[in-house]
Coordinates of C-alpha atoms in Angstrom, one line a residue:
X1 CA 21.1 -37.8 108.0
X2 CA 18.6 -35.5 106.4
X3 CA 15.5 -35.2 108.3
X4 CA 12.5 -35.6 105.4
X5 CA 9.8 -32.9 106.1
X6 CA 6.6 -35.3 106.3
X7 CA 4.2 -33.0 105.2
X8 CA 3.3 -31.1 102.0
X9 CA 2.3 -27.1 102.3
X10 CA -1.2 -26.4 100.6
X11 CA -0.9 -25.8 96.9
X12 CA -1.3 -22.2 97.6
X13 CA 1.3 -22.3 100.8
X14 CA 3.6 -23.4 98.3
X15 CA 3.0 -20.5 95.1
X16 CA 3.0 -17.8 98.1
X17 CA 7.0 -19.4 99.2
X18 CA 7.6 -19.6 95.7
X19 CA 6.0 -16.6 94.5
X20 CA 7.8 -14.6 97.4
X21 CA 11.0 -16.6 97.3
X22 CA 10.7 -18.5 100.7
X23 CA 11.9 -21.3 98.7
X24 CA 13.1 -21.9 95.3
X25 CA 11.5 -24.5 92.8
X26 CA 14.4 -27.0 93.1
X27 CA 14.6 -26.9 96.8
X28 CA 10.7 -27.5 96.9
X29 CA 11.7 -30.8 94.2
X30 CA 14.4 -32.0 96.0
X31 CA 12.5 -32.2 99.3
X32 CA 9.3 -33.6 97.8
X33 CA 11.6 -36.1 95.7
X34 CA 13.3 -37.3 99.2
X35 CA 9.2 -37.7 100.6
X36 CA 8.4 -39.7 98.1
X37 CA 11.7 -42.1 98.3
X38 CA 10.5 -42.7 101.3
X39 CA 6.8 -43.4 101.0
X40 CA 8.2 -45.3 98.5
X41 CA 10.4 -48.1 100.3
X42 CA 7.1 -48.3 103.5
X43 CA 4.0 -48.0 101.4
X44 CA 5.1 -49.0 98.0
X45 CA 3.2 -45.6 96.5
X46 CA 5.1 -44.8 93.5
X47 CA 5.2 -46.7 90.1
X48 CA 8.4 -44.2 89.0
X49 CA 9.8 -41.6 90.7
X50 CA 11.2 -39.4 87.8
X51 CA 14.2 -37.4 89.7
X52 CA 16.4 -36.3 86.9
X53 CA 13.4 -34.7 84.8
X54 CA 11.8 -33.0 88.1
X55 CA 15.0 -31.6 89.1
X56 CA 15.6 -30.4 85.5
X57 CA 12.1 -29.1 85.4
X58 CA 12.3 -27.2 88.5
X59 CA 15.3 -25.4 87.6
X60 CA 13.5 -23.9 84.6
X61 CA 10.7 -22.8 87.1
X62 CA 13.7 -21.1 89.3
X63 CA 15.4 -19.7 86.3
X64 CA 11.0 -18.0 85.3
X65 CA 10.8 -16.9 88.5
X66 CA 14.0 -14.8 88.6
X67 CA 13.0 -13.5 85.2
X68 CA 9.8 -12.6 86.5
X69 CA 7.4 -14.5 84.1
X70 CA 6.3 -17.4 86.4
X71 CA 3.0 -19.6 85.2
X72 CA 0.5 -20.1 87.1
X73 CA 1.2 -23.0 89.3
X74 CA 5.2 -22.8 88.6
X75 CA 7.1 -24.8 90.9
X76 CA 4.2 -27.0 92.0
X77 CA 5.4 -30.6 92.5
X78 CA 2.3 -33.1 91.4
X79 CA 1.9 -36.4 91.2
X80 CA 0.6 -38.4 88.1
X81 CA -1.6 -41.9 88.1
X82 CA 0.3 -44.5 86.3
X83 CA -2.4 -44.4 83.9
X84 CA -2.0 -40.8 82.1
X85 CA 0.6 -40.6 79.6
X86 CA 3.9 -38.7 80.8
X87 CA 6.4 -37.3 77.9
X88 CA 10.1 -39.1 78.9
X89 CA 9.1 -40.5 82.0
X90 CA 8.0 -44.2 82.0
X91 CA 4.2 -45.1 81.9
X92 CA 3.2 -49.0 83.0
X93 CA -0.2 -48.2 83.3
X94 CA 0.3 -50.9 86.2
X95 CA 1.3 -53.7 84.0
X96 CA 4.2 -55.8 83.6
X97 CA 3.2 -55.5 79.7
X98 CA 4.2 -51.8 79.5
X99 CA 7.4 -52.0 81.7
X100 CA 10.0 -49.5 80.1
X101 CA 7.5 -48.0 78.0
X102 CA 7.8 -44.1 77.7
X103 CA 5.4 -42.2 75.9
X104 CA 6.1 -39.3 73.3
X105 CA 3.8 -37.3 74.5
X106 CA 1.5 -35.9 78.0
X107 CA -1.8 -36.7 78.3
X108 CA -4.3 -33.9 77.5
X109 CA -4.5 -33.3 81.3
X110 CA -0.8 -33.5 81.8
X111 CA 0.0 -31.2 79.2
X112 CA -2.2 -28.2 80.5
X113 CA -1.0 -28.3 84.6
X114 CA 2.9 -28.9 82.6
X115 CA 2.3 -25.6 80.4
X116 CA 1.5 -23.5 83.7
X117 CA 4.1 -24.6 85.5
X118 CA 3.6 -27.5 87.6
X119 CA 6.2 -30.6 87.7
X120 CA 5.6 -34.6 87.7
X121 CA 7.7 -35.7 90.6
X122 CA 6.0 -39.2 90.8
X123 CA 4.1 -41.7 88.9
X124 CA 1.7 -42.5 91.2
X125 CA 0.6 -46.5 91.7
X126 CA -2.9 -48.0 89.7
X127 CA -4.3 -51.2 89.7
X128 CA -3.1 -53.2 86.7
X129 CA -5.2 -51.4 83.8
X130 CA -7.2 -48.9 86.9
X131 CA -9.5 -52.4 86.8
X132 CA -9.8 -53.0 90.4
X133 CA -10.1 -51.2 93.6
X134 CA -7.0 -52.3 96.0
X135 CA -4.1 -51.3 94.2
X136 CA -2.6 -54.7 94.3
X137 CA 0.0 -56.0 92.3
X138 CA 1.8 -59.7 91.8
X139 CA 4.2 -57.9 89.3
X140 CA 5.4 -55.0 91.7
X141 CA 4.0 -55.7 95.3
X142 CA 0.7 -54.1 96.7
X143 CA -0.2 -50.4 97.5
X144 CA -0.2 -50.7 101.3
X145 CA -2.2 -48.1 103.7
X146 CA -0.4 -44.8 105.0
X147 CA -2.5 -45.7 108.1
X148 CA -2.4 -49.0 108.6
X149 CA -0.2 -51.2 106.4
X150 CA -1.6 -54.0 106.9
X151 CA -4.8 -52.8 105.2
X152 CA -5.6 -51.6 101.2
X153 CA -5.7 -48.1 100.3
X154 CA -8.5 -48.9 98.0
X155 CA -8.3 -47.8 94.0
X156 CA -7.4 -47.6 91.5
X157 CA -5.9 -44.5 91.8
X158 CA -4.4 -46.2 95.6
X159 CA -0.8 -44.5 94.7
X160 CA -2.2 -40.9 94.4
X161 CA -4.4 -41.3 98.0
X162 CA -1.6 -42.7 100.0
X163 CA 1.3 -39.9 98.1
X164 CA -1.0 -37.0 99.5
X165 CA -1.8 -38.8 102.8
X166 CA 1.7 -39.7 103.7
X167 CA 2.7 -36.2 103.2
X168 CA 4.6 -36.6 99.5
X169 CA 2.4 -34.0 97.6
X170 CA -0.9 -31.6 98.5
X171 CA -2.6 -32.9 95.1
X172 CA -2.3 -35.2 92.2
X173 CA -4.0 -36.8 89.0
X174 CA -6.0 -40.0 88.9
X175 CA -9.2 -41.7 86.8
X176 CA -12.5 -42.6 88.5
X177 CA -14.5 -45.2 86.3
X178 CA -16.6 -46.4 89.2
X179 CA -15.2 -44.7 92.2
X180 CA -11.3 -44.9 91.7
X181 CA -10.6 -41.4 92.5
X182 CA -13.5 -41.3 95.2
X183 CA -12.8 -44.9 97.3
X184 CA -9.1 -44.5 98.0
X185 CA -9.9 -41.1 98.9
X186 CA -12.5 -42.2 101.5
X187 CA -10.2 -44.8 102.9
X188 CA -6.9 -42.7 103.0
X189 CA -8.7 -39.5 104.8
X190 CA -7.6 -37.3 101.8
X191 CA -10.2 -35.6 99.5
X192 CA -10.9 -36.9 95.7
X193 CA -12.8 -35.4 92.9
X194 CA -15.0 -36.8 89.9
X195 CA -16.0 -34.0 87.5
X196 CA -18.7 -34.5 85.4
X197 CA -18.9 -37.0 82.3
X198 CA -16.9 -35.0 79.3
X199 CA -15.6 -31.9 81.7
X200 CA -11.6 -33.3 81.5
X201 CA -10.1 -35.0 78.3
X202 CA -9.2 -38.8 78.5
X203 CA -6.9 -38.5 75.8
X204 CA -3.9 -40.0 76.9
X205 CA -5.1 -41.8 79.5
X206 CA -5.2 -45.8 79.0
X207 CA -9.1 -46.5 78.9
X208 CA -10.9 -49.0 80.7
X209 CA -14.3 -48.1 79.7
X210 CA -15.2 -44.8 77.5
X211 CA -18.2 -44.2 78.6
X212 CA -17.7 -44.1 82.1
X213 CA -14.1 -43.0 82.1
X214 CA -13.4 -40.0 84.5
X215 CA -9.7 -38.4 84.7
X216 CA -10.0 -37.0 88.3
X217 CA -8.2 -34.9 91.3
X218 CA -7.1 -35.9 94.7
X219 CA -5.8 -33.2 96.8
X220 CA -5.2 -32.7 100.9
X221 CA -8.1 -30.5 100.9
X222 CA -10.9 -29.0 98.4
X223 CA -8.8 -26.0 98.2
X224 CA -5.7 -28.0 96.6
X225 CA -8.0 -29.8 94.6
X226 CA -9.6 -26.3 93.2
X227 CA -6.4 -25.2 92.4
X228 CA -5.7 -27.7 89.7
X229 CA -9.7 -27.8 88.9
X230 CA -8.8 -23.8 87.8
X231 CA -6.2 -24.7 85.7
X232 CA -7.8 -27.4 83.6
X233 CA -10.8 -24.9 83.3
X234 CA -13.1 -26.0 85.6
X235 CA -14.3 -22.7 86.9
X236 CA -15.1 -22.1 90.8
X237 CA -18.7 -20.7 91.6
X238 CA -17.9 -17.8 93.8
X239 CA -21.3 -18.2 95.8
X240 CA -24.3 -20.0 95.8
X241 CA -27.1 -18.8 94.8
X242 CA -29.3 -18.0 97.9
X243 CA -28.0 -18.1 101.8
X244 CA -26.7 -20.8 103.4
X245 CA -29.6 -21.8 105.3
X246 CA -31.7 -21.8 102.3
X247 CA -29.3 -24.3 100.2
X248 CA -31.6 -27.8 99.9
X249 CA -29.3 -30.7 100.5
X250 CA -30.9 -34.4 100.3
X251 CA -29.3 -37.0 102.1
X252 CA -29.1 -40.8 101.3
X253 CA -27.7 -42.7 104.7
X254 CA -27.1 -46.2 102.8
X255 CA -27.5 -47.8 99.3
X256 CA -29.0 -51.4 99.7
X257 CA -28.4 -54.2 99.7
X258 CA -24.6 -52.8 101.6
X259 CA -25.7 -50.6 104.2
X260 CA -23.3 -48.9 106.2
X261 CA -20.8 -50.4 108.8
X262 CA -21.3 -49.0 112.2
X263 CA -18.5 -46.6 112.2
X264 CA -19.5 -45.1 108.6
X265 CA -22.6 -45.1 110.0
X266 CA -22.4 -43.1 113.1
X267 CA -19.5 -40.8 111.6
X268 CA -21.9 -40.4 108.7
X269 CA -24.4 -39.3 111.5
X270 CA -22.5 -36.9 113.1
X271 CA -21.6 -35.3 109.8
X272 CA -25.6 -35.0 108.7
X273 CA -26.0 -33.4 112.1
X274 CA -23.4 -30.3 111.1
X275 CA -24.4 -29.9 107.8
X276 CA -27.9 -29.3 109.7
X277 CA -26.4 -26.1 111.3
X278 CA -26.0 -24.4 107.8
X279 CA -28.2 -26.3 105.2
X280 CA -31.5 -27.0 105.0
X281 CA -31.0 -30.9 105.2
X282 CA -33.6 -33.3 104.0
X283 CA -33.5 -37.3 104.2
X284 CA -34.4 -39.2 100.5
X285 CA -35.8 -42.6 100.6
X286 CA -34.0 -44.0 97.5
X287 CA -36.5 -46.8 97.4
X288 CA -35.7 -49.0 94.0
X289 CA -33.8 -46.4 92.5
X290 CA -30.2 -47.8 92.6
X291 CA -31.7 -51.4 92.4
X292 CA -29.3 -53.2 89.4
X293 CA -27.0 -50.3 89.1
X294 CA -23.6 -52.3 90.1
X295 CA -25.1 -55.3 87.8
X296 CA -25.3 -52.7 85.0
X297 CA -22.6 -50.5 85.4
X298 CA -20.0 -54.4 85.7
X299 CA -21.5 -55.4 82.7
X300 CA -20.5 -52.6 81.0
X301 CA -17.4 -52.2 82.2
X302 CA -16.8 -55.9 80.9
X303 CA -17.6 -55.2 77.7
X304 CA -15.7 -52.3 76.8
X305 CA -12.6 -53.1 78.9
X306 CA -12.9 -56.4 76.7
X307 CA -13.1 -54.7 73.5
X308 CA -10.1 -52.2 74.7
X309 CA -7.8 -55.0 75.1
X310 CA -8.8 -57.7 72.4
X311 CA -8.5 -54.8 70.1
X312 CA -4.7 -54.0 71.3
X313 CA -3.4 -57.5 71.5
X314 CA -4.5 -61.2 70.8
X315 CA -5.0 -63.4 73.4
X316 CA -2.3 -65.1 73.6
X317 CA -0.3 -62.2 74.0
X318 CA -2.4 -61.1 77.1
X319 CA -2.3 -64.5 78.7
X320 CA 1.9 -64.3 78.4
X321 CA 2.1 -60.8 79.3
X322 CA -0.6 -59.6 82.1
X323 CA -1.2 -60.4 85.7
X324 CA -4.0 -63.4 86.5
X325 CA -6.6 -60.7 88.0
X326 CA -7.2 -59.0 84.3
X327 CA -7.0 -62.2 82.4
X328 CA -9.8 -63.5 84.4
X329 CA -11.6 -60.4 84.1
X330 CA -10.9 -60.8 80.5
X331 CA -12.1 -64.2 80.2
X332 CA -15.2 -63.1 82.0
X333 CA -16.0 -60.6 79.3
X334 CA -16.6 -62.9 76.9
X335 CA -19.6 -64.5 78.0
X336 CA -21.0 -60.8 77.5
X337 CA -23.4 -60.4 74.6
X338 CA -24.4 -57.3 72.4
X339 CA -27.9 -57.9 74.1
X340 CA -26.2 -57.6 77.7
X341 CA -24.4 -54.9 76.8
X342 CA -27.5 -53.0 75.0
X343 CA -29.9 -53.9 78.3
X344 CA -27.2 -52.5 80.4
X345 CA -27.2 -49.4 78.4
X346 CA -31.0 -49.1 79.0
X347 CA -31.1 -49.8 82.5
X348 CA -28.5 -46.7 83.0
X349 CA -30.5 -44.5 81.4
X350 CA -33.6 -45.8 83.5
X351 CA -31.0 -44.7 86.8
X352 CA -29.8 -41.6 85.2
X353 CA -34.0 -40.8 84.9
X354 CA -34.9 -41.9 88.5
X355 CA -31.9 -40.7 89.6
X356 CA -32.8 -36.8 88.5
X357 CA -36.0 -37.1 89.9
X358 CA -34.4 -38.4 92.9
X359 CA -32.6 -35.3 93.3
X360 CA -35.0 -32.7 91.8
X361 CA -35.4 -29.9 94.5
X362 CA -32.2 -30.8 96.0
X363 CA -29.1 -29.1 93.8
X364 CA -26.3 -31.7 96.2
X365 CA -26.8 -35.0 97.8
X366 CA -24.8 -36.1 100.1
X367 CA -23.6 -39.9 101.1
X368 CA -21.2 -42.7 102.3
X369 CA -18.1 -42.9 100.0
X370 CA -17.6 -46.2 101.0
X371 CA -19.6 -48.6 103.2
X372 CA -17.0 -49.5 105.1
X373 CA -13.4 -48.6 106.1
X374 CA -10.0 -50.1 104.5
X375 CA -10.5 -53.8 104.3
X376 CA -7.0 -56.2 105.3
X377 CA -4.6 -56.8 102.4
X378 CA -5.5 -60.2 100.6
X379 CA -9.7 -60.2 102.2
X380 CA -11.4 -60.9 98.8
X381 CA -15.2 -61.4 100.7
X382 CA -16.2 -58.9 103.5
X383 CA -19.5 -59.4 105.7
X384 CA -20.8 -55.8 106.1
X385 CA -24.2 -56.2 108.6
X386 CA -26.5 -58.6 107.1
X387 CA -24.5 -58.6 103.5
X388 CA -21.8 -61.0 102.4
X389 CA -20.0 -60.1 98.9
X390 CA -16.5 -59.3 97.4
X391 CA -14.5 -56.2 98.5
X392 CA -15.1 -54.9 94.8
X393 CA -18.7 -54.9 94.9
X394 CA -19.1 -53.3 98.7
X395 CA -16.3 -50.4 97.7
X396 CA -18.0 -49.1 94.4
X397 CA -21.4 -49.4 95.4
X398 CA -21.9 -46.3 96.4
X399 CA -19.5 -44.7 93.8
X400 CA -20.2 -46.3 90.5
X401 CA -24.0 -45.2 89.9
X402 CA -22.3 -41.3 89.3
X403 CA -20.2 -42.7 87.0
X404 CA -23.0 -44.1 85.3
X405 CA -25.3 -40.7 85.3
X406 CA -21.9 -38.7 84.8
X407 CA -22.7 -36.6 87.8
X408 CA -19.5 -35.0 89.1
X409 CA -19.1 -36.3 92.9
X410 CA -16.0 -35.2 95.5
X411 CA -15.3 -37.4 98.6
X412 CA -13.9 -35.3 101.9
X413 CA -13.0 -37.1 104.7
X414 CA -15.3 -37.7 107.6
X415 CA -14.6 -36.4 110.9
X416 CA -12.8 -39.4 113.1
X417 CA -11.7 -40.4 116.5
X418 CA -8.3 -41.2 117.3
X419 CA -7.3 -44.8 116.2
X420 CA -9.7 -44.8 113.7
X421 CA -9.7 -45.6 110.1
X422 CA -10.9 -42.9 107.6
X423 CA -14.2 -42.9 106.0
X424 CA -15.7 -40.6 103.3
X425 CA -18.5 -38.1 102.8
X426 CA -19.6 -38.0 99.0
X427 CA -21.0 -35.2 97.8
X428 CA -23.3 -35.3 94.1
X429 CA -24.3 -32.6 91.9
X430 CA -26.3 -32.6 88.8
X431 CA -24.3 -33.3 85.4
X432 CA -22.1 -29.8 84.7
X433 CA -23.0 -28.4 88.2
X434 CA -18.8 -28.8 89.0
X435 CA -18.4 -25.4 89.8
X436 CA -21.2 -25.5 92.7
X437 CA -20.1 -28.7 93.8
X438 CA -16.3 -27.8 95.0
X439 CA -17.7 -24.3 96.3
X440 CA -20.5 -26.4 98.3
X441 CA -17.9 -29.2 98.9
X442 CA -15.6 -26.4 100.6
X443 CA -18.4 -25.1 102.7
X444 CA -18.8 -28.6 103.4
X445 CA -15.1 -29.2 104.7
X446 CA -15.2 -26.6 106.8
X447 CA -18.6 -27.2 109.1
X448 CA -17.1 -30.9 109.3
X449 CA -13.6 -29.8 110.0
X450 CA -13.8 -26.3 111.9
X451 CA -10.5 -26.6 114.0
X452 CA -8.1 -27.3 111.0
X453 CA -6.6 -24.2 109.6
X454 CA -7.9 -22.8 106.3
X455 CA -5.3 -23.2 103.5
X456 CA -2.4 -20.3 103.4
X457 CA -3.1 -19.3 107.3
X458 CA 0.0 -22.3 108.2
X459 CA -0.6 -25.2 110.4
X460 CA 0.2 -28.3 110.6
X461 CA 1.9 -29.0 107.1
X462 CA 6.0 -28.4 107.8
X463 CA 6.8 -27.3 103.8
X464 CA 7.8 -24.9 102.8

């Protein structure tokens, strides 16, 4: 038998074996197709795994290279959320509604990584519709942990977290609408990125709620992520501005009423204490800033998920074709009113306001991604300290309010001890500040992380 390489190389290990002819596109494909078989059958990662069209796809990057008139990021195997349109490759935007369906065309964000080179080799597994946070599914069996099956990977975008975890791929697109890039970062130990508001089309992508839809990156590291940040045209800030020491970093060490669980807490901690060492780190006192922000941003999530789906299909065709958790969401939405919706509105541009002032003398915050580690597969209620509430509510507490001030946010993994269960860092910049924030966020990585080998200098990852 074959032994599968469990890890991925760096995005930019893999264009140096490509570039240099280490290794040839297809032999790249063929062993990240046999990863992902096999994350496939234990963690249940992969909504498609599209082998004829990446191997095809890869020998058109061989066949460029040997001309010598390679793209950009030619050769590089990705992975796609289930969401995001794929041309010829089947699309359920997690949903027994849209099994077999194959769009005619990429998603806006597909399109541009496909045009410089890079190649779907799996559709990566959503919640049905990106509207929930576990990645579980009663039509095609739940997400499961690459640490601990037995646990959630979080979501929506749980496929693309647990692909780049378990080795499958160094980065991959998802969506974030209130932390679904972000959360199953945190909780897989991988890294996940939320531009700002606008920065990357949602064309193409199945909406859940267009004003607080995201399309996102999750990558090994901030470097993989930057890699595909370059090519959609998100630029990287080659320095910034001022030294180290003089870069003003607030820091908010819990968002009530969920505080932290002891062991975000203390790895939380021990993370503020590093950053000390090179920023000028300041505590905030959020006071009543984030007070109704989760009320606000559900609300209007309800309401324009509602009007997405009404819109598309009656209800009786929902109720025969999609899984029990969206039809109750559905059914929920109707109680909203135009005057809900319109004092939810309001009460997000109150946050975005206090939220500004909150950060004004500070260009980055920093925070928990997540309260808490991966709950257990099927816990619907978790007590976290002193608060009792649904999974849903404790894992996008700290992630949703940036969706609703359209701050770009990235979640790197904390440092942890063996046996433990990863946790997140989030770091927040002001609306457009991307560029800063994955420069700062690598900085960042590497004060957290300092025995890990930078990307392209080898290590641990086994291919190429």
């Amino acid at each position: 038998m074959t032994q599968v390489p469990r890890r991925a190389a760096s995005l930019r290990q893999s264009l140096d074996a490509l570039a240099s002819g280490r290794i040839s596109a297809s032999e790249l494909v063929q062993e990240t197709l046999a990863r992902a078989e096999d994350t496939q059958r234990r963690l249940r990662a992969f909504a498609a795994i599209p082998r004829a069209h990446a191997i095809a796809a890869a020998a058109d990057s061989d066949r460029r290279h040997a001309e010598g008139r390679p793209r950009p990021l030619e050769g590089l195997p990705i992975g796609v959320k289930d969401l995001i349109d794929t041309r010829g490759i089947e699309t359920r935007y997690g949903s027994p509604a849209f099994v077999g369906h194959v769009p005619a065309a990429d998603a806006a964000v597909v399109r541009t990584l496909v045009e410089q080179g890079a190649i779907v080799v799996g559709k990566t597994t959503t919640h049905e519709f990106a509207w929930g946070v576990t990645t579980a599914s009663e039509a095609f069996g739940d997400t499961l942990h690459p640490s601990d099956p037995g646990r959630i990977p979080g979501g929506s975008s749980g496929g693309a977290a647990v692909s780049i975890a378990d080795g499958v791929v160094a980065a991959g697109l998802g969506t974030d609408t209130g932390g679904s890039v972000r959360i199953p970062a945190a909780l897989c130990g991988v890294t996940g990125f939320k531009p700002s508001h606008g920065a990357l089309p949602t064309q193409g992508i199945f909406p859940l709620a267009a004003s607080l839809d995201h399309p996102g990156l999750l990558g090994a590291r901030v470097d993989d992520i930057e890699v595909l940040a370059e090519a959609l045209g998100i630029g990287i800030e080659p320095r910034i501005e001022g030294v180290p020491g003089e870069v003003r970093v607030g820091v908010i060490c819990g968002i009530g009423p969920v505080h932290p669980a002891t062991e975000v807490a203390s790895a939380f901690a021990i993370a503020a204490d590093r950053l000390a060492s090179i920023f000028q780190i300041e505590e905030l006192e959020p006071a009543n800033v984030f007070d109704g922000c989760f009320d606000a941003f559900a609300r209007i999530v309800l309401a324009e998920g509602a009007l997405v789906h009404f819109a598309r299909h009656d209800p009786d065709w929902i109720a025969a074709h999609y899984g029990a958790e969206t039809i109750g969401r559905l059914e929920r939405a109707k109680a909203v009113r135009m005057e809900d919706y319109a004092q939810a509105q309001q009460a997000r541009r109150k946050f975005s306001a206090a939220l500004a002032r909150l950060m004004a003398g500070h260009r980055f915050i920093v925070l928990p991604t997540t309260p808490c580690t991966a709950p257990r597969l099927g816990e619907p209620e978790l007590t976290i300290g002193n608060w009792s509430g649904s999974v849903r509510e404790a894992l996008m507490r700290y992630t949703a309010p940036f969706n609703l001030a359209g701050c770009p946010a990235i979640s790197i993994p904390l440092h942890r001890g063996a046996g433990a269960l990863p946790a997140g860092l989030q770091v927040v910049a002001r609306p457009g500040d991307d560029a800063a924030l994955l420069r700062i966020a690598r900085q960042m990585e590497q004060v957290l992380h300092p025995a890990e080998p930078a990307p392209g200098t080898g290590g641990r990852r086994s291919t190429p």
